[in-house]
Short mmCIF file of C-alpha atoms and ligand atoms in Angstrom, two decimals:
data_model
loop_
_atom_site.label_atom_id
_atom_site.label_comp_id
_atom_site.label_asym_id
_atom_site.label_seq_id
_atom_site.Cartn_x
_atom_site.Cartn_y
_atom_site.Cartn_z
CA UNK A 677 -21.24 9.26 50.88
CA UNK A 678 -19.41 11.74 48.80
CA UNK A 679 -16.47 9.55 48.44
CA UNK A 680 -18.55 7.19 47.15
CA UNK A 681 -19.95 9.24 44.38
CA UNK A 682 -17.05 10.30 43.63
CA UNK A 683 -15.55 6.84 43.20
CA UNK A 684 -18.74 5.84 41.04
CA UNK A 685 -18.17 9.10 38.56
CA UNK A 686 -14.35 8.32 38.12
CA UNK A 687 -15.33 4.65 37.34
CA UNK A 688 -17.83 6.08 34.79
CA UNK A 689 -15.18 8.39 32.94
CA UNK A 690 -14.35 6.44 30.88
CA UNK A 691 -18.35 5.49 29.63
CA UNK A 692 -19.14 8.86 29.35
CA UNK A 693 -16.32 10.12 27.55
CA UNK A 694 -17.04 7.06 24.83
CA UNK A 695 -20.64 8.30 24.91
CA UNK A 696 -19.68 11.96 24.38
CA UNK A 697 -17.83 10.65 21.39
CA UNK A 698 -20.65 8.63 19.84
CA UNK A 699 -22.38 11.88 19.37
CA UNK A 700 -19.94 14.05 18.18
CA UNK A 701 -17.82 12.31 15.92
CA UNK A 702 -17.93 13.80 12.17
CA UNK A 703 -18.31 13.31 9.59
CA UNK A 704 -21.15 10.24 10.87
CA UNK A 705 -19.99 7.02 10.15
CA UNK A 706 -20.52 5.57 6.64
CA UNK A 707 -20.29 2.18 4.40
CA UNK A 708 -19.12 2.31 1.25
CA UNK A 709 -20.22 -0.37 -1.47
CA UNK A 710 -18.41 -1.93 -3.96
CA UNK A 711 -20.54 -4.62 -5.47
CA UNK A 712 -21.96 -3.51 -9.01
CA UNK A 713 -20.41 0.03 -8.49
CA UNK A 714 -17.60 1.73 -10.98
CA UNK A 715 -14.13 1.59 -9.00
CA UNK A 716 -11.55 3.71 -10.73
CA UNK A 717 -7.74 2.83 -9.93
CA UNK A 718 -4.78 5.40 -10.94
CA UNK A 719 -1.54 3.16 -10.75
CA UNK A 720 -3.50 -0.17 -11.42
CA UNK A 721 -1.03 -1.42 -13.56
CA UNK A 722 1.48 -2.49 -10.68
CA UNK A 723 1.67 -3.16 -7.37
CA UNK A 724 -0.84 -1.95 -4.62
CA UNK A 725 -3.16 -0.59 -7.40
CA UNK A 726 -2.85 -3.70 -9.53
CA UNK A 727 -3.69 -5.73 -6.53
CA UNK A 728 -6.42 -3.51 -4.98
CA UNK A 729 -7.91 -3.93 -8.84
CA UNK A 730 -7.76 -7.90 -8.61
CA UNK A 731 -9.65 -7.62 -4.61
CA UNK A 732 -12.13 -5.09 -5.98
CA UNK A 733 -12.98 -7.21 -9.16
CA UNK A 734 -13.36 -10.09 -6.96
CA UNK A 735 -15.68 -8.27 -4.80
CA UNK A 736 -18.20 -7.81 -7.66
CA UNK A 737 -16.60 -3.88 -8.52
CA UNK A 738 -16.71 -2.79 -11.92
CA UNK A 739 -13.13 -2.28 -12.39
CA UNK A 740 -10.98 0.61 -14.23
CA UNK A 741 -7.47 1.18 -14.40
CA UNK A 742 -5.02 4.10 -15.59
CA UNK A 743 -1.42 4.54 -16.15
CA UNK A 744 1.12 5.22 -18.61
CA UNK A 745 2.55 2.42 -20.05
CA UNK A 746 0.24 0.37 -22.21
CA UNK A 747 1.68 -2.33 -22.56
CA UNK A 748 1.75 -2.41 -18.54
CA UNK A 749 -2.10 -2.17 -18.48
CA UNK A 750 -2.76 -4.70 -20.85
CA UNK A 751 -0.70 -7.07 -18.47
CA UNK A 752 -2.56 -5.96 -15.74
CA UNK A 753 -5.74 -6.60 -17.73
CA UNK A 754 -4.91 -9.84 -18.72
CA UNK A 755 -3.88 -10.76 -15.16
CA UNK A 756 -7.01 -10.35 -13.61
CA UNK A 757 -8.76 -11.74 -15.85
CA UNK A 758 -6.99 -14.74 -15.75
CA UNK A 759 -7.55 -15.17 -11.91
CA UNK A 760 -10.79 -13.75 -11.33
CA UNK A 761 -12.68 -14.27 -14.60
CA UNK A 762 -13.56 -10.51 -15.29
CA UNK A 763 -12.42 -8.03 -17.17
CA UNK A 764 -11.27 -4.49 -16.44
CA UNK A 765 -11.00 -1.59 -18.54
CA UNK A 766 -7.83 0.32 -19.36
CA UNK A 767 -6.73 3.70 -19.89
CA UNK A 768 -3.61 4.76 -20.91
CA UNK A 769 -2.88 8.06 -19.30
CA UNK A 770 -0.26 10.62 -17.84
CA UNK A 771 -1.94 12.20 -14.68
CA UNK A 772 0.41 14.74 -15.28
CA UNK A 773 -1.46 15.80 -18.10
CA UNK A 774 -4.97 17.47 -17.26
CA UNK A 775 -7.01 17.16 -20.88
CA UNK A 776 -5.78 13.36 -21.10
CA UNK A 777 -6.79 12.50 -17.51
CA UNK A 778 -10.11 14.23 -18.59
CA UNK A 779 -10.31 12.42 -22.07
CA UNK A 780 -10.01 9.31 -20.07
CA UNK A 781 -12.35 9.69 -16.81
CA UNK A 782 -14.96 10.66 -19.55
CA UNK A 783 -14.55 7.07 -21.85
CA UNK A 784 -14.94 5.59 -18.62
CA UNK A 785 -18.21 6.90 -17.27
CA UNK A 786 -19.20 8.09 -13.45
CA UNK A 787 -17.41 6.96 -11.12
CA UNK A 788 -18.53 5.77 -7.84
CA UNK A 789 -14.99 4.92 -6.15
CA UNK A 790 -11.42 6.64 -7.27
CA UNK A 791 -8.51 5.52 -5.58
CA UNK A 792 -5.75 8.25 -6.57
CA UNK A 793 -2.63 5.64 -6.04
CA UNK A 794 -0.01 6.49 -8.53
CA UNK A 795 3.17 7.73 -7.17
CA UNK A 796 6.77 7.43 -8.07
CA UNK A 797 9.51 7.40 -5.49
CA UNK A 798 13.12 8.52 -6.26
CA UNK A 799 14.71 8.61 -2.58
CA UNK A 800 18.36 10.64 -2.07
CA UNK A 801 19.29 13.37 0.19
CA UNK A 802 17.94 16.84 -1.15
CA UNK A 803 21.34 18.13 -2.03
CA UNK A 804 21.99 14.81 -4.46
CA UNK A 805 18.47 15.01 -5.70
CA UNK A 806 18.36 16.58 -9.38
CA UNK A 807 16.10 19.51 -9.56
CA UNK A 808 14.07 17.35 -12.31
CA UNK A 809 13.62 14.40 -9.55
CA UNK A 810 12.04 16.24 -6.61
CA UNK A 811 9.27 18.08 -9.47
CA UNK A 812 9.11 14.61 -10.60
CA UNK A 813 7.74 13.84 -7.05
CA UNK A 814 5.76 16.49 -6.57
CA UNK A 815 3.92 16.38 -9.71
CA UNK A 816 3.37 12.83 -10.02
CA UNK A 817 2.26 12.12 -6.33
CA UNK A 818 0.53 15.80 -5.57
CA UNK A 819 -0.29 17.70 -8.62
CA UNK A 820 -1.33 14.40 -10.97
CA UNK A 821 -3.55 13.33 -7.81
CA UNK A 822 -5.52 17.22 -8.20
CA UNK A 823 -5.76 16.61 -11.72
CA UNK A 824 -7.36 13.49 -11.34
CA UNK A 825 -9.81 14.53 -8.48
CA UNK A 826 -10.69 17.62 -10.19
CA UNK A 827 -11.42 15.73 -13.54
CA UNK A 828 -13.78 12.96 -11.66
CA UNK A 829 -16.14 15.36 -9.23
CA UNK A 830 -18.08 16.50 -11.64
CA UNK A 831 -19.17 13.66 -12.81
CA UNK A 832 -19.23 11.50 -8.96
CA UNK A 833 -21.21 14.76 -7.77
CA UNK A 834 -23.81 13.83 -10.38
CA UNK A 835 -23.88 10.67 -10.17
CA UNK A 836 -27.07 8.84 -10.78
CA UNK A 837 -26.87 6.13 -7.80
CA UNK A 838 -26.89 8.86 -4.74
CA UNK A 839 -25.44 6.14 -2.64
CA UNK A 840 -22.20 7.21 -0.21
CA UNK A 841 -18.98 7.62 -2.84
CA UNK A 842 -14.98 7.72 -2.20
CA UNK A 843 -12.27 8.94 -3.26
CA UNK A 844 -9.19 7.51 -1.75
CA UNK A 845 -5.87 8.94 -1.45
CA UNK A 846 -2.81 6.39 -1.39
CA UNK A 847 0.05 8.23 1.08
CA UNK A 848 2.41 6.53 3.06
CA UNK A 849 4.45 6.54 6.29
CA UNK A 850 6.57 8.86 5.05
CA UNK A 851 3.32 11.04 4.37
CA UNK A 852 2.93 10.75 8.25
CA UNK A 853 6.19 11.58 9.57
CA UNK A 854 9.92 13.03 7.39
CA UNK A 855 11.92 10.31 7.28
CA UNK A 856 15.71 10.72 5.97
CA UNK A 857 16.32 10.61 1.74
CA UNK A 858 12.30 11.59 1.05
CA UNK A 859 12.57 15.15 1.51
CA UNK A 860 10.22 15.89 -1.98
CA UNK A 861 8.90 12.62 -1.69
CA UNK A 862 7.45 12.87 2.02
CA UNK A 863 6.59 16.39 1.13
CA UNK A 864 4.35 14.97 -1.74
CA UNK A 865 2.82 12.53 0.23
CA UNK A 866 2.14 14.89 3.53
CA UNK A 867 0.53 17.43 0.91
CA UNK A 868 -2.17 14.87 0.43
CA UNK A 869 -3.42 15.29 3.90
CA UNK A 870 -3.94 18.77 3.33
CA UNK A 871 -6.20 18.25 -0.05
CA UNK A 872 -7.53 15.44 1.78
CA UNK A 873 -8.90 17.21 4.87
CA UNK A 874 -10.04 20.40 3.18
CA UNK A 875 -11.56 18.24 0.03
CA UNK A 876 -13.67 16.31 3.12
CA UNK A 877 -15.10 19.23 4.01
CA UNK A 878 -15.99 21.07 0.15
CA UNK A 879 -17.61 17.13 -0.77
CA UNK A 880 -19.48 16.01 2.28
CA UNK A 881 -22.74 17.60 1.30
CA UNK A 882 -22.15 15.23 -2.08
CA UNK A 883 -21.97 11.92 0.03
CA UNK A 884 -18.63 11.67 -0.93
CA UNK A 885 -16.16 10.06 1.30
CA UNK A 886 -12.28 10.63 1.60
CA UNK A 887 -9.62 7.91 2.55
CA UNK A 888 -6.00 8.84 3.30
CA UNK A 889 -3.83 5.30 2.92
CA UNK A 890 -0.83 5.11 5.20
CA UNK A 891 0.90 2.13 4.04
CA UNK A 892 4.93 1.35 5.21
CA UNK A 893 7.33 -0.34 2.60
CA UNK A 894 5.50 -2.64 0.63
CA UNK A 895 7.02 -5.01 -1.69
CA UNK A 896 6.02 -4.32 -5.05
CA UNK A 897 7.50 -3.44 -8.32
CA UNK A 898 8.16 0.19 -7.79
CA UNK A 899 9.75 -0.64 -4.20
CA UNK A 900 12.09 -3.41 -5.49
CA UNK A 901 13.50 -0.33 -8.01
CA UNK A 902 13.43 2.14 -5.73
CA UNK A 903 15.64 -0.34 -3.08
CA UNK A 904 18.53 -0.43 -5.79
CA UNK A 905 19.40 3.49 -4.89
CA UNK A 906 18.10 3.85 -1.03
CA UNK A 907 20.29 5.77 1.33
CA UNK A 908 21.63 3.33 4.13
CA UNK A 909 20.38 5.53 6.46
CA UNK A 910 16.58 5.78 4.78
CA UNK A 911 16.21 1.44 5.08
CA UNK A 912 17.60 1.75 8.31
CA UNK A 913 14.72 3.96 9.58
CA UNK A 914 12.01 2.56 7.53
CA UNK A 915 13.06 -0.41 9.24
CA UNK A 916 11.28 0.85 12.13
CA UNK A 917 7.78 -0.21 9.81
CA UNK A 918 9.23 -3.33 8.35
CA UNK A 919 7.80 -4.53 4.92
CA UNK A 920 4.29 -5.52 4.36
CA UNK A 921 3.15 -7.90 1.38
CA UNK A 922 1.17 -6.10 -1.56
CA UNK A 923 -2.11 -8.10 -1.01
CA UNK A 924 -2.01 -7.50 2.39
CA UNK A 925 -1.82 -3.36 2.08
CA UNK A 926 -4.58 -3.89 -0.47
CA UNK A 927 -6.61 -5.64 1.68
CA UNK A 928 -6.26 -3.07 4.27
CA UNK A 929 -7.04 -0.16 1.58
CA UNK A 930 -10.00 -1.50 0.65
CA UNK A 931 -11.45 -2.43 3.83
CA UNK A 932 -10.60 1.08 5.06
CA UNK A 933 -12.20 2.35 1.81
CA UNK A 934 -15.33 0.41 2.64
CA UNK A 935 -15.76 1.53 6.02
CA UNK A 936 -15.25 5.21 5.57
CA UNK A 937 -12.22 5.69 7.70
CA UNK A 938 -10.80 8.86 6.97
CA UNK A 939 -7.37 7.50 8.18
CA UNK A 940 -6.33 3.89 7.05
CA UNK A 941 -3.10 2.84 8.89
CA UNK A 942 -1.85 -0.86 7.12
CA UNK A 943 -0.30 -2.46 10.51
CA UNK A 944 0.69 -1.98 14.21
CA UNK A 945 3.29 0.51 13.81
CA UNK A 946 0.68 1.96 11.45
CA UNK A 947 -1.97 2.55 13.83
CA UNK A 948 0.64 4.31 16.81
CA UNK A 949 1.39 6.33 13.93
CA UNK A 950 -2.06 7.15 13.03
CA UNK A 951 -2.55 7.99 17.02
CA UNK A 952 0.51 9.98 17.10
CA UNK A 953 -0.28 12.30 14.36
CA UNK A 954 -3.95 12.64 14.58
CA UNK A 955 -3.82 16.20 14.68
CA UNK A 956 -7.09 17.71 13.97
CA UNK A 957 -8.42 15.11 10.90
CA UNK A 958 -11.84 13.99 11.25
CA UNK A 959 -12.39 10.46 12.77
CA UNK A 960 -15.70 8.90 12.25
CA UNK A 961 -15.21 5.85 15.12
CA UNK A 962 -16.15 6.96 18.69
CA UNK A 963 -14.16 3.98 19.28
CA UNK A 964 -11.13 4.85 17.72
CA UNK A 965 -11.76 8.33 18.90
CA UNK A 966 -11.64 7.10 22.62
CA UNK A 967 -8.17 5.38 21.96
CA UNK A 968 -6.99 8.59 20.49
CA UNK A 969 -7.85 10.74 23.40
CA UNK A 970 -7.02 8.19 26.04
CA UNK A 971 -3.67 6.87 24.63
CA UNK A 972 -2.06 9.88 22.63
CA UNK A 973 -0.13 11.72 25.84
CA UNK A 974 1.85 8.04 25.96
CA UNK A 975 2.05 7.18 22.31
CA UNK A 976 3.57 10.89 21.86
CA UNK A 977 6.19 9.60 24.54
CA UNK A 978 6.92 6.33 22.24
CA UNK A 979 7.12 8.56 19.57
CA UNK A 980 9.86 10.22 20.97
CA UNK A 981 11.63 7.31 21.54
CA UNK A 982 11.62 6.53 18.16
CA UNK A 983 12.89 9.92 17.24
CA UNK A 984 15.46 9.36 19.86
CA UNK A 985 16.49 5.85 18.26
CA UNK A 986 16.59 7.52 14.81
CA UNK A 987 19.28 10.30 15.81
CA UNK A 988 20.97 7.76 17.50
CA UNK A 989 21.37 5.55 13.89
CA UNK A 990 21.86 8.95 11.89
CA UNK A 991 24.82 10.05 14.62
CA UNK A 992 26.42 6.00 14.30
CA UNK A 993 26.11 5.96 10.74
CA UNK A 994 27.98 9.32 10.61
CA UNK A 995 30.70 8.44 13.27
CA UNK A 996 31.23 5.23 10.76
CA UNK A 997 31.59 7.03 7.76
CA UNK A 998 34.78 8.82 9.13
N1 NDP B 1978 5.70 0.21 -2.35
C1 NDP B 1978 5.87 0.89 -1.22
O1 NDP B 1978 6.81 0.65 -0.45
C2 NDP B 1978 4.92 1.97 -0.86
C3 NDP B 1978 4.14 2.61 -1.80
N2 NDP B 1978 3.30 3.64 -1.43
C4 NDP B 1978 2.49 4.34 -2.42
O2 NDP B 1978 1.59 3.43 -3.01
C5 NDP B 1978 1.37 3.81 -4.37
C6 NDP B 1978 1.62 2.62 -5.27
O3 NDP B 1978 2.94 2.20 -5.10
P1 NDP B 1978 3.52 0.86 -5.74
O4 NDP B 1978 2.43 -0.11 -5.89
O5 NDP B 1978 4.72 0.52 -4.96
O6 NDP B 1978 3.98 1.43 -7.15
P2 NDP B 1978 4.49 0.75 -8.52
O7 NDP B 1978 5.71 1.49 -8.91
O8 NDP B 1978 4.57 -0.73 -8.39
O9 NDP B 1978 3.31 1.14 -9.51
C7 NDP B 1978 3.05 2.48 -9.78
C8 NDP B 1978 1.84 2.60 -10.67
O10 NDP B 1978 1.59 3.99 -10.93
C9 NDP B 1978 1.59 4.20 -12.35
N3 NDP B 1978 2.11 5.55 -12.63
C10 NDP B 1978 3.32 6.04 -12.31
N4 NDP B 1978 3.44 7.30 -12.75
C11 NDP B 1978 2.29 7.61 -13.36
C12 NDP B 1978 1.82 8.77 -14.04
N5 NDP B 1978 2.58 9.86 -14.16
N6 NDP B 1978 0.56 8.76 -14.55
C13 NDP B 1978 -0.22 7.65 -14.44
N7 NDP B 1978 0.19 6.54 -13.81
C14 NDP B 1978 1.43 6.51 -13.28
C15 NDP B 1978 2.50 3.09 -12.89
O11 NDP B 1978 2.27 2.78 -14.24
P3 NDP B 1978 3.13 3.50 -15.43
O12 NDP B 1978 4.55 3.49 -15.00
O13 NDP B 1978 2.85 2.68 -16.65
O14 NDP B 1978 2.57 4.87 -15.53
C16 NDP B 1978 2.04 1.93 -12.01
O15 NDP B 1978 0.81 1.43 -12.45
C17 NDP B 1978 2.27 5.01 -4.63
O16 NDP B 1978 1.51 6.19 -4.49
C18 NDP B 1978 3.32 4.92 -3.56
O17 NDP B 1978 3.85 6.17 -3.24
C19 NDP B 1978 3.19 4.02 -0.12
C20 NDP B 1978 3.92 3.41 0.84
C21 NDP B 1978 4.86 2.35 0.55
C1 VSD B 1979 4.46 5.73 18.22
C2 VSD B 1979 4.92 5.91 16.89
C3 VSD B 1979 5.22 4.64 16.14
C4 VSD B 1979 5.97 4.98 14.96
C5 VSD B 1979 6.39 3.92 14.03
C6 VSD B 1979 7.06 4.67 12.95
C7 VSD B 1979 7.64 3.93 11.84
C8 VSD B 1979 7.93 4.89 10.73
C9 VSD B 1979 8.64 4.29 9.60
C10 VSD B 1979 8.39 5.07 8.35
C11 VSD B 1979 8.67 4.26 7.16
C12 VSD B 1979 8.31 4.99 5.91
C13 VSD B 1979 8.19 4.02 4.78
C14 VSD B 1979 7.83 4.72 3.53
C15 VSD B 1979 7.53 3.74 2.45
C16 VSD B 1979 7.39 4.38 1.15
O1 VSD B 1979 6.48 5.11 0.91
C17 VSD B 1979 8.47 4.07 0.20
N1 VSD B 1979 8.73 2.68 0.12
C18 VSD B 1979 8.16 4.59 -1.14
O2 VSD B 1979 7.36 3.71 -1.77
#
């Protein structure tokens, strides 16, 4: 008799742990809309933001976009308006530069959605990096993305439409785990989980939501530069994510955006990686929440392999070079 209660309470584990979960994860699940609302794109000019622009236009967003180069956004605007018919505003801007972020988000109106994806990658060991490359990094990817977030609240907290808001945060693998040659740019990108998580907590009571991108090597513009100077040794590791297509990572973003997910990994890898470095960010699915807890002991084990397999290439590659 007590066996078999016992048997019955081990078979219902598993049910009661996922129902634990549906009442305790937090922030509650959300859906974020995009039809008729103001979506705001740093980096839309090129690439994933230029591509995330076209999906979000095509999904009935009002569109922005901001960068430097005007010449690049009136490409960009031109683009999209040839495929999807619509036309999205431009705003030529440094987000290095506080008052002329500010000058912009202002022209633009309230926004409902910012997605903070401009970044600029210059990979090379630490010691060959110029001192002028890694700030580069850091205030491009980290610093610009504060200035931008801190110029848009005001206006998204008082926004007429009360419905949920984001702000989205494009990362990136190497924003998840150091990989060799991104010293300053992995510490950029891991910085943003910090703002990210602490910012979730200061906007909540605003209904606004925060997504943290994850996305491996994509092939865009920036990445076809940035693979004329890559260390050997950083393609061999990032090799471990292969190389996703632009529309596909924008896809992902969006949808991610959309749902709320606090974490948005872009593939398979992505997702072990999001298990294996959950750490203590919020996670609004009691379904992923249930993978997390259930699988992370053995996806911590595969991510050791990796790490194994890594020193492995780094001690060949050395051994070669002599
Ligand atoms: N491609 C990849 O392999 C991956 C990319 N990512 C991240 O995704 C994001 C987009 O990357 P990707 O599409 O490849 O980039 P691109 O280099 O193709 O485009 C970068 C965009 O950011 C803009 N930008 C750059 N610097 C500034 C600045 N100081 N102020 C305002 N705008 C700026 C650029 O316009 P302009 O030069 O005119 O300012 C351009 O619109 C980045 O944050 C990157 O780190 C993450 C993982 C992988
Ligand atoms: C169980 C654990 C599974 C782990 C899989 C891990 C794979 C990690 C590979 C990291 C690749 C980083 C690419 C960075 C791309 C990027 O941001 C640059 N292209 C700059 O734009």
């Amino acid at each position: 008799m007590a066996d078999l209660s016992l048997a019955y309470l081990l078979l219902l584990t598993p049910f009661i742990l996922l129902a634990v979960l549906f009442f305790i994860v937090r922030p509650c699940p959300v859906k974020i809309p995009i039809k008729n609302r103001h979506v705001f794109i740093t980096g839309g000019s090129s690439g994933i933001g230029l591509a995330l622009a076209h999906q979000a236009a095509s999904a009935g967003a009002r569109v922005s976009i901001l960068a430097r180069s005007q010449a690049k956004l009136e490409e960009a605007k031109r683009a999209v308006q040839l495929a999807t018919g619509i036309d999205v505003a431009t705003f030529a801007a440094d987000v290095r530069d506080f008052d002329a972020v500010k000058r912009a988000v202002e022209a633009a109106g309230p926004i409902d959605v910012l997605v903070v994806n401009q970044g600029v990658f210059v990979p090379g060991e630490l010691e060959r990096l110029r001192l002028d490359e890694f700030r580069f990094m850091i205030d491009v990817n980290l610093i610009g993305s504060f200035n931008m977030i801190k110029a848009v609240l005001p206006a998204m907290k008082g926004r007429a439409d009360k419905r949920p808001a984001s702000i989205a945060l494009m990362s990136s693998q190497a924003g998840q785990v150091g990989i060799y040659g991104y010293t300053a740019y992995s510490a950029s990108k891991f910085g943003l989980r910090g703002l990210a998580e602490a910012l979730q907590q200061e906007v909540i009571a605003d209904n606004i939501h925060i997504s943290l991108i994850f996305p491996p090597d994509t092939d865009t513009p920036g990445f076809e530069e940035e693979t004329k100077r890559r260390p050997q040794l950083t393609n061999i590791i990032a090799e471990s994510s292969g190389a996703m297509k632009t529309e596909v990572v924008a896809k992902k973003a969006l949808d991610g955006i959309k749902s709320g997910s606090f974490i948005v990994p872009c593939s398979f890898e992505g997702l072990l990686l999001s298990i294996a470095t959950a750490g203590m960010s919020p996670q609004r699915s009691y379904v992923m929440a249930f993978v997390e807890v259930v699988a992370i002991g053995w996806v911590r084990f595969a991510a050791l392999f990796f790490q194994w397999n890594w020193y492995g290439l780094i001690n060949k590659w050395h051994a070669q070079q002599k």
